[in-house]
PDB file of C-alpha atoms in Angstrom:
ATOM      1  CA  MET A 532      90.249  92.333  84.321  1.00 55.00           C
ATOM      2  CA  PRO A 533      89.850  96.049  85.149  1.00 56.00           C
ATOM      3  CA  ARG A 534      86.954  96.875  87.467  1.00 59.00           C
ATOM      4  CA  THR A 535      85.138  98.935  84.829  1.00 63.00           C
ATOM      5  CA  GLU A 536      85.299  96.056  82.353  1.00 62.00           C
ATOM      6  CA  ALA A 537      84.171  93.556  84.988  1.00 58.00           C
ATOM      7  CA  ILE A 538      81.146  95.710  85.797  1.00 57.00           C
ATOM      8  CA  LYS A 539      80.323  95.924  82.103  1.00 60.00           C
ATOM      9  CA  LEU A 540      80.395  92.117  81.898  1.00 61.00           C
ATOM     10  CA  THR A 541      78.053  91.710  84.865  1.00 59.00           C
ATOM     11  CA  ASP A 542      75.639  94.102  83.165  1.00 60.00           C
ATOM     12  CA  TYR A 543      75.593  91.800  80.124  1.00 60.00           C
ATOM     13  CA  SER A 544      72.718  89.653  81.356  1.00 57.00           C
ATOM     14  CA  SER A 545      72.878  87.026  78.600  1.00 59.00           C
ATOM     15  CA  ILE A 546      76.275  85.855  79.888  1.00 63.00           C
ATOM     16  CA  GLY A 547      76.293  83.703  83.000  1.00 62.00           C
ATOM     17  CA  THR A 548      72.537  83.165  83.101  1.00 68.00           C
ATOM     18  CA  PRO A 549      71.866  80.124  85.324  1.00 68.00           C
ATOM     19  CA  TRP A 550      69.717  77.933  83.069  1.00 74.00           C
ATOM     20  CA  ALA A 551      67.468  75.345  84.686  1.00 76.00           C
ATOM     21  CA  GLU A 552      69.889  72.480  84.020  1.00 80.00           C
ATOM     22  CA  LEU A 553      72.639  74.423  85.794  1.00 83.00           C
ATOM     23  CA  GLN A 554      70.619  74.794  88.993  1.00 88.00           C
ATOM     24  CA  PRO A 555      70.059  72.233  91.747  1.00 92.00           C
ATOM     25  CA  CYS A 556      66.597  70.796  92.358  1.00 90.00           C
ATOM     26  CA  ASP A 557      64.907  68.236  94.614  1.00 89.00           C
ATOM     27  CA  ASP A 558      66.048  65.368  92.393  1.00 92.00           C
ATOM     28  CA  LYS A 559      69.568  66.758  92.079  1.00 95.00           C
ATOM     29  CA  PRO A 560      70.422  68.821  95.184  1.00 97.00           C
ATOM     30  CA  LEU A 561      74.167  68.806  94.469  1.00 97.00           C
ATOM     31  CA  ILE A 562      75.606  70.168  91.237  1.00 96.00           C
ATOM     32  CA  VAL A 563      79.267  70.529  90.279  1.00 97.00           C
ATOM     33  CA  LEU A 564      79.661  73.092  87.508  1.00 96.00           C
ATOM     34  CA  ILE A 565      82.667  72.109  85.404  1.00 97.00           C
ATOM     35  CA  GLY A 566      84.348  74.541  83.041  1.00 96.00           C
ATOM     36  CA  GLU A 567      87.766  75.480  81.716  1.00 95.00           C
ATOM     37  CA  PHE A 568      89.539  78.694  82.699  1.00 93.00           C
ATOM     38  CA  GLY A 569      87.489  81.658  81.488  1.00 92.00           C
ATOM     39  CA  ALA A 570      84.280  79.687  80.905  1.00 93.00           C
ATOM     40  CA  GLY A 571      82.278  81.926  83.243  1.00 90.00           C
ATOM     41  CA  LYS A 572      81.834  79.553  86.183  1.00 93.00           C
ATOM     42  CA  SER A 573      82.293  82.213  88.839  1.00 91.00           C
ATOM     43  CA  LEU A 574      80.010  84.682  87.077  1.00 89.00           C
ATOM     44  CA  LEU A 575      77.350  82.002  86.771  1.00 91.00           C
ATOM     45  CA  ALA A 576      77.690  81.158  90.471  1.00 92.00           C
ATOM     46  CA  GLU A 577      77.421  84.827  91.438  1.00 91.00           C
ATOM     47  CA  ARG A 578      74.306  85.324  89.309  1.00 90.00           C
ATOM     48  CA  LEU A 579      72.766  82.259  90.927  1.00 93.00           C
ATOM     49  CA  PHE A 580      73.634  83.624  94.366  1.00 94.00           C
ATOM     50  CA  GLN A 581      72.033  86.972  93.493  1.00 92.00           C
ATOM     51  CA  ARG A 582      68.882  85.083  92.557  1.00 92.00           C
ATOM     52  CA  LEU A 583      68.950  83.207  95.875  1.00 94.00           C
ATOM     53  CA  ILE A 584      69.335  86.460  97.813  1.00 95.00           C
ATOM     54  CA  LYS A 585      66.339  87.932  96.024  1.00 94.00           C
ATOM     55  CA  GLN A 586      64.263  84.855  96.846  1.00 94.00           C
ATOM     56  CA  ALA A 587      65.281  85.116 100.504  1.00 93.00           C
ATOM     57  CA  GLU A 588      64.284  88.787 100.575  1.00 93.00           C
ATOM     58  CA  GLU A 589      60.890  88.003  99.093  1.00 94.00           C
ATOM     59  CA  SER A 590      60.059  84.976 101.241  1.00 92.00           C
ATOM     60  CA  SER A 591      60.924  84.103 104.826  1.00 87.00           C
ATOM     61  CA  ASN A 592      60.539  80.429 103.881  1.00 89.00           C
ATOM     62  CA  ALA A 593      63.241  80.538 101.209  1.00 94.00           C
ATOM     63  CA  PRO A 594      66.511  78.676 101.845  1.00 96.00           C
ATOM     64  CA  VAL A 595      69.297  80.650 103.506  1.00 97.00           C
ATOM     65  CA  PRO A 596      71.795  81.713 100.796  1.00 97.00           C
ATOM     66  CA  VAL A 597      75.455  81.046 101.640  1.00 98.00           C
ATOM     67  CA  TYR A 598      78.413  81.888  99.378  1.00 98.00           C
ATOM     68  CA  LEU A 599      81.865  80.432 100.059  1.00 98.00           C
ATOM     69  CA  LYS A 600      85.249  80.590  98.355  1.00 97.00           C
ATOM     70  CA  ALA A 601      86.717  77.100  98.440  1.00 96.00           C
ATOM     71  CA  LYS A 602      90.281  78.308  99.001  1.00 94.00           C
ATOM     72  CA  LYS A 603      89.194  80.189 102.138  1.00 94.00           C
ATOM     73  CA  LEU A 604      87.677  77.158 103.845  1.00 95.00           C
ATOM     74  CA  THR A 605      89.571  76.378 107.037  1.00 92.00           C
ATOM     75  CA  SER A 606      87.150  73.866 108.530  1.00 92.00           C
ATOM     76  CA  SER A 607      84.693  71.234 107.397  1.00 96.00           C
ATOM     77  CA  LEU A 608      82.000  72.364 104.971  1.00 98.00           C
ATOM     78  CA  GLN A 609      79.263  71.893 107.567  1.00 97.00           C
ATOM     79  CA  GLU A 610      81.130  74.031 110.102  1.00 97.00           C
ATOM     80  CA  ALA A 611      81.753  76.740 107.506  1.00 97.00           C
ATOM     81  CA  VAL A 612      78.091  76.859 106.490  1.00 97.00           C
ATOM     82  CA  GLU A 613      76.915  76.924 110.101  1.00 97.00           C
ATOM     83  CA  ALA A 614      79.312  79.805 110.810  1.00 96.00           C
ATOM     84  CA  GLU A 615      77.867  81.812 107.906  1.00 96.00           C
ATOM     85  CA  ILE A 616      74.291  81.169 109.035  1.00 95.00           C
ATOM     86  CA  ARG A 617      75.097  82.419 112.543  1.00 94.00           C
ATOM     87  CA  LYS A 618      76.013  85.780 110.987  1.00 94.00           C
ATOM     88  CA  LEU A 619      72.469  86.200 109.639  1.00 92.00           C
ATOM     89  CA  PRO A 620      69.876  87.345 112.201  1.00 89.00           C
ATOM     90  CA  GLY A 621      66.870  85.054 112.287  1.00 87.00           C
ATOM     91  CA  ALA A 622      68.330  82.553 109.820  1.00 89.00           C
ATOM     92  CA  SER A 623      67.953  78.867 110.613  1.00 91.00           C
ATOM     93  CA  ILE A 624      69.133  75.603 109.120  1.00 93.00           C
ATOM     94  CA  ALA A 625      65.558  74.378 109.531  1.00 92.00           C
ATOM     95  CA  GLN A 626      64.415  76.522 106.593  1.00 93.00           C
ATOM     96  CA  GLY A 627      67.000  74.935 104.309  1.00 96.00           C
ATOM     97  CA  VAL A 628      70.269  76.288 102.952  1.00 98.00           C
ATOM     98  CA  ALA A 629      71.352  77.101  99.392  1.00 97.00           C
ATOM     99  CA  VAL A 630      75.147  76.924  99.305  1.00 98.00           C
ATOM    100  CA  ILE A 631      77.377  78.221  96.504  1.00 98.00           C
ATOM    101  CA  ILE A 632      81.064  77.213  96.614  1.00 98.00           C
ATOM    102  CA  ASP A 633      83.391  78.750  94.048  1.00 97.00           C
ATOM    103  CA  GLY A 634      86.744  77.361  92.920  1.00 96.00           C
ATOM    104  CA  ALA A 635      86.996  73.812  94.261  1.00 97.00           C
ATOM    105  CA  ASP A 636      89.898  73.103  91.887  1.00 95.00           C
ATOM    106  CA  GLU A 637      92.024  75.668  93.746  1.00 94.00           C
ATOM    107  CA  LEU A 638      92.186  73.225  96.658  1.00 94.00           C
ATOM    108  CA  GLY A 639      93.900  70.548  94.602  1.00 93.00           C
ATOM    109  CA  SER A 640      92.391  67.293  93.388  1.00 93.00           C
ATOM    110  CA  ASP A 641      92.189  65.390  96.689  1.00 95.00           C
ATOM    111  CA  LEU A 642      90.670  68.219  98.722  1.00 95.00           C
ATOM    112  CA  ALA A 643      88.263  69.116  95.913  1.00 96.00           C
ATOM    113  CA  VAL A 644      86.926  65.565  95.895  1.00 96.00           C
ATOM    114  CA  GLN A 645      86.695  65.624  99.702  1.00 97.00           C
ATOM    115  CA  LEU A 646      84.727  68.883  99.502  1.00 97.00           C
ATOM    116  CA  CYS A 647      82.249  67.307  97.094  1.00 97.00           C
ATOM    117  CA  ASP A 648      81.889  64.302  99.386  1.00 97.00           C
ATOM    118  CA  GLU A 649      81.109  66.642 102.293  1.00 98.00           C
ATOM    119  CA  ALA A 650      78.577  68.487 100.132  1.00 98.00           C
ATOM    120  CA  CYS A 651      76.882  65.196  99.287  1.00 97.00           C
ATOM    121  CA  VAL A 652      76.571  64.383 102.989  1.00 97.00           C
ATOM    122  CA  LEU A 653      75.203  67.859 103.702  1.00 97.00           C
ATOM    123  CA  VAL A 654      72.400  67.801 101.120  1.00 97.00           C
ATOM    124  CA  ASN A 655      71.299  64.404 102.379  1.00 96.00           C
ATOM    125  CA  ALA A 656      71.468  65.352 106.060  1.00 96.00           C
ATOM    126  CA  TRP A 657      69.733  68.739 105.930  1.00 96.00           C
ATOM    127  CA  LEU A 658      66.223  69.202 104.582  1.00 94.00           C
ATOM    128  CA  LYS A 659      65.649  71.585 101.668  1.00 95.00           C
ATOM    129  CA  THR A 660      69.387  72.087 101.246  1.00 97.00           C
ATOM    130  CA  THR A 661      71.259  72.382  97.951  1.00 97.00           C
ATOM    131  CA  VAL A 662      74.900  72.909  97.022  1.00 98.00           C
ATOM    132  CA  VAL A 663      76.462  74.233  93.820  1.00 98.00           C
ATOM    133  CA  ILE A 664      80.231  73.858  93.424  1.00 98.00           C
ATOM    134  CA  THR A 665      82.301  75.346  90.603  1.00 97.00           C
ATOM    135  CA  SER A 666      85.534  73.758  89.438  1.00 97.00           C
ATOM    136  CA  ARG A 667      87.902  73.474  86.538  1.00 96.00           C
ATOM    137  CA  PRO A 668      88.014  69.939  85.132  1.00 96.00           C
ATOM    138  CA  ILE A 669      89.343  67.414  87.643  1.00 94.00           C
ATOM    139  CA  PRO A 670      89.039  63.785  86.444  1.00 93.00           C
ATOM    140  CA  THR A 671      87.165  62.455  89.478  1.00 92.00           C
ATOM    141  CA  LEU A 672      84.736  65.389  89.498  1.00 94.00           C
ATOM    142  CA  VAL A 673      84.181  65.354  85.732  1.00 94.00           C
ATOM    143  CA  GLU A 674      83.183  61.702  85.939  1.00 93.00           C
ATOM    144  CA  SER A 675      80.797  62.176  88.873  1.00 94.00           C
ATOM    145  CA  GLU A 676      77.029  62.064  88.379  1.00 94.00           C
ATOM    146  CA  GLU A 677      76.761  65.559  89.878  1.00 95.00           C
ATOM    147  CA  ALA A 678      78.937  67.109  87.157  1.00 95.00           C
ATOM    148  CA  VAL A 679      77.380  69.557  84.700  1.00 94.00           C
ATOM    149  CA  GLN A 680      79.440  71.192  81.961  1.00 94.00           C
ATOM    150  CA  VAL A 681      79.223  74.978  81.730  1.00 93.00           C
ATOM    151  CA  PRO A 682      78.109  75.608  78.123  1.00 91.00           C
ATOM    152  CA  LEU A 683      80.379  77.494  75.748  1.00 93.00           C
ATOM    153  CA  LEU A 684      79.193  80.595  73.918  1.00 93.00           C
ATOM    154  CA  SER A 685      77.838  80.199  70.411  1.00 93.00           C
ATOM    155  CA  ASP A 686      79.598  82.086  67.595  1.00 94.00           C
ATOM    156  CA  GLU A 687      76.863  84.724  67.682  1.00 93.00           C
ATOM    157  CA  GLU A 688      77.127  85.180  71.466  1.00 92.00           C
ATOM    158  CA  ALA A 689      80.918  85.376  71.315  1.00 94.00           C
ATOM    159  CA  TYR A 690      80.901  87.950  68.499  1.00 95.00           C
ATOM    160  CA  ALA A 691      78.315  90.039  70.370  1.00 92.00           C
ATOM    161  CA  LEU A 692      80.492  90.064  73.491  1.00 93.00           C
ATOM    162  CA  VAL A 693      83.624  91.005  71.528  1.00 95.00           C
ATOM    163  CA  GLU A 694      81.606  93.749  69.839  1.00 93.00           C
ATOM    164  CA  ARG A 695      80.393  95.113  73.162  1.00 92.00           C
ATOM    165  CA  PHE A 696      83.924  95.547  74.501  1.00 92.00           C
ATOM    166  CA  SER A 697      85.640  96.602  71.271  1.00 93.00           C
ATOM    167  CA  GLY A 698      82.994  99.171  70.414  1.00 92.00           C
ATOM    168  CA  GLN A 699      83.050  98.024  66.787  1.00 93.00           C
ATOM    169  CA  GLN A 700      80.774  95.760  64.792  1.00 93.00           C
ATOM    170  CA  ILE A 701      81.999  92.174  64.626  1.00 93.00           C
ATOM    171  CA  THR A 702      80.824  89.958  61.784  1.00 89.00           C
ATOM    172  CA  ALA A 703      81.563  86.359  60.868  1.00 88.00           C
ATOM    173  CA  TYR A 704      83.565  87.696  57.918  1.00 89.00           C
ATOM    174  CA  ALA A 705      85.736  89.832  60.207  1.00 87.00           C
ATOM    175  CA  ALA A 706      86.317  86.816  62.442  1.00 90.00           C
ATOM    176  CA  LEU A 707      87.853  84.912  59.521  1.00 90.00           C
ATOM    177  CA  ARG A 708      90.972  87.042  59.974  1.00 90.00           C
ATOM    178  CA  TRP A 709      91.505  85.748  63.494  1.00 93.00           C
ATOM    179  CA  SER A 710      93.727  82.754  64.214  1.00 92.00           C
ATOM    180  CA  GLN A 711      91.977  79.467  64.936  1.00 94.00           C
ATOM    181  CA  SER A 712      93.241  79.463  68.527  1.00 94.00           C
ATOM    182  CA  VAL A 713      91.751  82.911  69.160  1.00 94.00           C
ATOM    183  CA  HIS A 714      88.470  81.963  67.489  1.00 94.00           C
ATOM    184  CA  ASP A 715      88.209  78.816  69.616  1.00 95.00           C
ATOM    185  CA  ALA A 716      89.089  80.683  72.817  1.00 95.00           C
ATOM    186  CA  ILE A 717      86.395  83.363  72.535  1.00 95.00           C
ATOM    187  CA  HIS A 718      83.685  80.776  73.097  1.00 95.00           C
ATOM    188  CA  ARG A 719      84.710  81.247  76.730  1.00 95.00           C
ATOM    189  CA  PRO A 720      83.429  84.638  77.970  1.00 92.00           C
ATOM    190  CA  LEU A 721      86.704  85.811  79.517  1.00 91.00           C
ATOM    191  CA  PHE A 722      88.563  85.483  76.233  1.00 93.00           C
ATOM    192  CA  ALA A 723      85.787  87.194  74.283  1.00 94.00           C
ATOM    193  CA  VAL A 724      86.128  90.129  76.682  1.00 92.00           C
ATOM    194  CA  LEU A 725      89.928  90.121  76.414  1.00 92.00           C
ATOM    195  CA  LEU A 726      89.741  90.094  72.625  1.00 94.00           C
ATOM    196  CA  GLY A 727      87.288  92.989  72.642  1.00 93.00           C
ATOM    197  CA  ILE A 728      89.617  95.052  74.847  1.00 92.00           C
ATOM    198  CA  TYR A 729      92.633  94.085  72.726  1.00 92.00           C
ATOM    199  CA  LEU A 730      90.912  95.135  69.485  1.00 93.00           C
ATOM    200  CA  ARG A 731      89.710  98.392  71.043  1.00 93.00           C
ATOM    201  CA  ASP A 732      93.218  99.309  72.202  1.00 89.00           C
ATOM    202  CA  ARG A 733      94.928  98.327  68.930  1.00 89.00           C
ATOM    203  CA  ASP A 734      92.691  99.826  66.259  1.00 88.00           C
ATOM    204  CA  MET A 735      90.991  96.477  65.599  1.00 88.00           C
ATOM    205  CA  ILE A 736      94.246  94.659  64.780  1.00 90.00           C
ATOM    206  CA  ALA A 737      93.730  91.088  65.990  1.00 90.00           C
ATOM    207  CA  PRO A 738      96.268  89.134  68.075  1.00 90.00           C
ATOM    208  CA  SER A 739      97.973  86.172  66.497  1.00 88.00           C
ATOM    209  CA  SER A 740      97.469  83.881  69.482  1.00 89.00           C
ATOM    210  CA  VAL A 741      95.706  83.415  72.810  1.00 90.00           C
ATOM    211  CA  GLY A 742      99.089  84.003  74.440  1.00 88.00           C
ATOM    212  CA  GLU A 743      99.040  87.581  73.176  1.00 88.00           C
ATOM    213  CA  LEU A 744      95.654  88.138  74.802  1.00 83.00           C
ATOM    214  CA  LEU A 745      96.935  86.889  78.141  1.00 85.00           C
ATOM    215  CA  SER A 746     100.163  88.892  77.820  1.00 84.00           C
ATOM    216  CA  ASN A 747      98.089  91.998  77.193  1.00 78.00           C
ATOM    217  CA  LEU A 748      96.018  91.234  80.298  1.00 78.00           C
ATOM    218  CA  VAL A 749      99.173  90.876  82.401  1.00 74.00           C
ATOM    219  CA  GLU A 750     100.661  94.093  81.031  1.00 75.00           C
ATOM    220  CA  ARG A 751      97.473  96.043  81.726  1.00 70.00           C
ATOM    221  CA  SER A 752      97.417  94.664  85.259  1.00 65.00           C
ATOM    222  CA  LEU A 753     101.061  95.614  85.788  1.00 66.00           C
ATOM    223  CA  GLN A 754     100.432  99.146  84.561  1.00 64.00           C
ATOM    224  CA  GLN A 755      97.674  99.563  87.118  1.00 61.00           C
ATOM    225  CA  ALA A 756      99.827  98.002  89.831  1.00 57.00           C
ATOM    226  CA  ARG A 757     102.772 100.290  89.033  1.00 57.00           C
ATOM    227  CA  ALA A 758     100.520 103.303  89.497  1.00 52.00           C
ATOM    228  CA  SER A 759      99.912 102.341  93.133  1.00 59.00           C
ATOM    229  CA  ASN A 760     103.191 100.537  93.886  1.00 60.00           C
ATOM    230  CA  PRO A 761     106.414 101.317  91.993  1.00 63.00           C
ATOM    231  CA  ASN A 762     108.041  98.174  93.462  1.00 68.00           C
ATOM    232  CA  VAL A 763     105.587  95.784  91.828  1.00 58.00           C
ATOM    233  CA  GLU A 764     108.263  93.998  89.729  1.00 64.00           C
ATOM    234  CA  GLN A 765     110.354  93.353  92.834  1.00 72.00           C
ATOM    235  CA  LEU A 766     107.320  91.964  94.649  1.00 64.00           C
ATOM    236  CA  LEU A 767     106.484  89.695  91.721  1.00 62.00           C
ATOM    237  CA  GLN A 768     110.047  88.374  91.647  1.00 69.00           C
ATOM    238  CA  HIS A 769     109.809  87.673  95.373  1.00 65.00           C
ATOM    239  CA  LEU A 770     106.479  85.883  94.844  1.00 65.00           C
ATOM    240  CA  ALA A 771     107.994  83.793  92.037  1.00 70.00           C
ATOM    241  CA  ALA A 772     110.900  82.763  94.271  1.00 75.00           C
ATOM    242  CA  LEU A 773     108.609  81.841  97.168  1.00 70.00           C
ATOM    243  CA  SER A 774     106.311  79.861  94.868  1.00 69.00           C
ATOM    244  CA  THR A 775     109.242  77.961  93.355  1.00 71.00           C
ATOM    245  CA  ASP A 776     110.681  77.061  96.760  1.00 68.00           C
ATOM    246  CA  ARG A 777     107.328  75.909  98.134  1.00 64.00           C
ATOM    247  CA  SER A 778     106.337  72.334  97.314  1.00 59.00           C
ATOM    248  CA  LYS A 779     102.693  72.783  98.353  1.00 57.00           C
ATOM    249  CA  GLY A 780     100.336  75.335  99.814  1.00 60.00           C
ATOM    250  CA  LEU A 781      99.660  78.975  99.022  1.00 64.00           C
ATOM    251  CA  VAL A 782     102.013  81.914  99.497  1.00 64.00           C
ATOM    252  CA  SER A 783     100.402  84.486 101.778  1.00 66.00           C
ATOM    253  CA  LYS A 784     100.301  88.211 101.039  1.00 62.00           C
ATOM    254  CA  THR A 785     102.225  88.932 104.231  1.00 67.00           C
ATOM    255  CA  GLU A 786     105.116  86.746 103.068  1.00 64.00           C
ATOM    256  CA  VAL A 787     105.326  88.580  99.754  1.00 55.00           C
ATOM    257  CA  ALA A 788     105.197  91.982 101.427  1.00 60.00           C
ATOM    258  CA  SER A 789     107.761  91.045 104.086  1.00 62.00           C
ATOM    259  CA  ARG A 790     110.678  91.687 101.776  1.00 56.00           C
TER     260      ARG A 790
END
C-alpha cells in the first residue's frame, strides 16, 4: 500500500481500535490475535502499542512497552524483551512489561507455537507482564485458549472505508454490482482500502474478482519500484529463482541484490 494511503488508514480511528476483549488483562495476560490476511491485525497491534506508549509517558508505574516483529527474533523471547528494555533509560522489568509481537505466522507453524509457549512462560514468570501476539490462522494457535479472533468489518464499516478511499459515496445498492468474492473480501480492512483505490483510479468501475484487486496492488507497487530502480523486474526474477531453490528460510535482501 502506498505510504499516503497507509497514513490515511491510520487516521481512520474506527479501524483497528483495540476493544476491551482484544486486550490482555490480569485474568488473561496472554492474547493471540488471529485474523486472515488483510484483517487489520498489525494495525490493531500498532494502535495498542501507541496506547501503551501514552500510558508509559503519563505514569512511571506503567508497564514498559515493547514491540517486536516475530520474523526478526534471533534469540529467545525473554532475551529479546530484555534487550529492548536495556535500550530504555530507567526502564525495569520490575515495573512490568507490555509486549506486542507481530506476525507469528511468518515463523512457520512450529516456531509460532514455540513463541506462544515462551510468551506463556514469560507472563507467568514476570509480574504485571502481558503479551499480545498477532498471527494468521495456524491450527494449534486457533485452538488455544489464548486465541481471540480479530472481528471483521460490518457492511456499513466496509462501505465507509471504501467511500473514504474512492472519494465517492458508496451505498448498499451500489455494492450489489460487485462480485460476491469482492463483497466478502472488503470485510477485511485491507481489501476495503484496495477496492476504494481501484474504484478511484477506474472511474468507479468495480473489479470482477479479488485477484484483480491484488493484481492492481502489485502493478502499483511495481510502478513505484520502477521509478527508483529500472531493474526491478530482473531483481524480482532473481528473487523468484532463489525462493524456488530454497526449501526453507527467508531470502535476504543482500542475496537478491548480489546479482
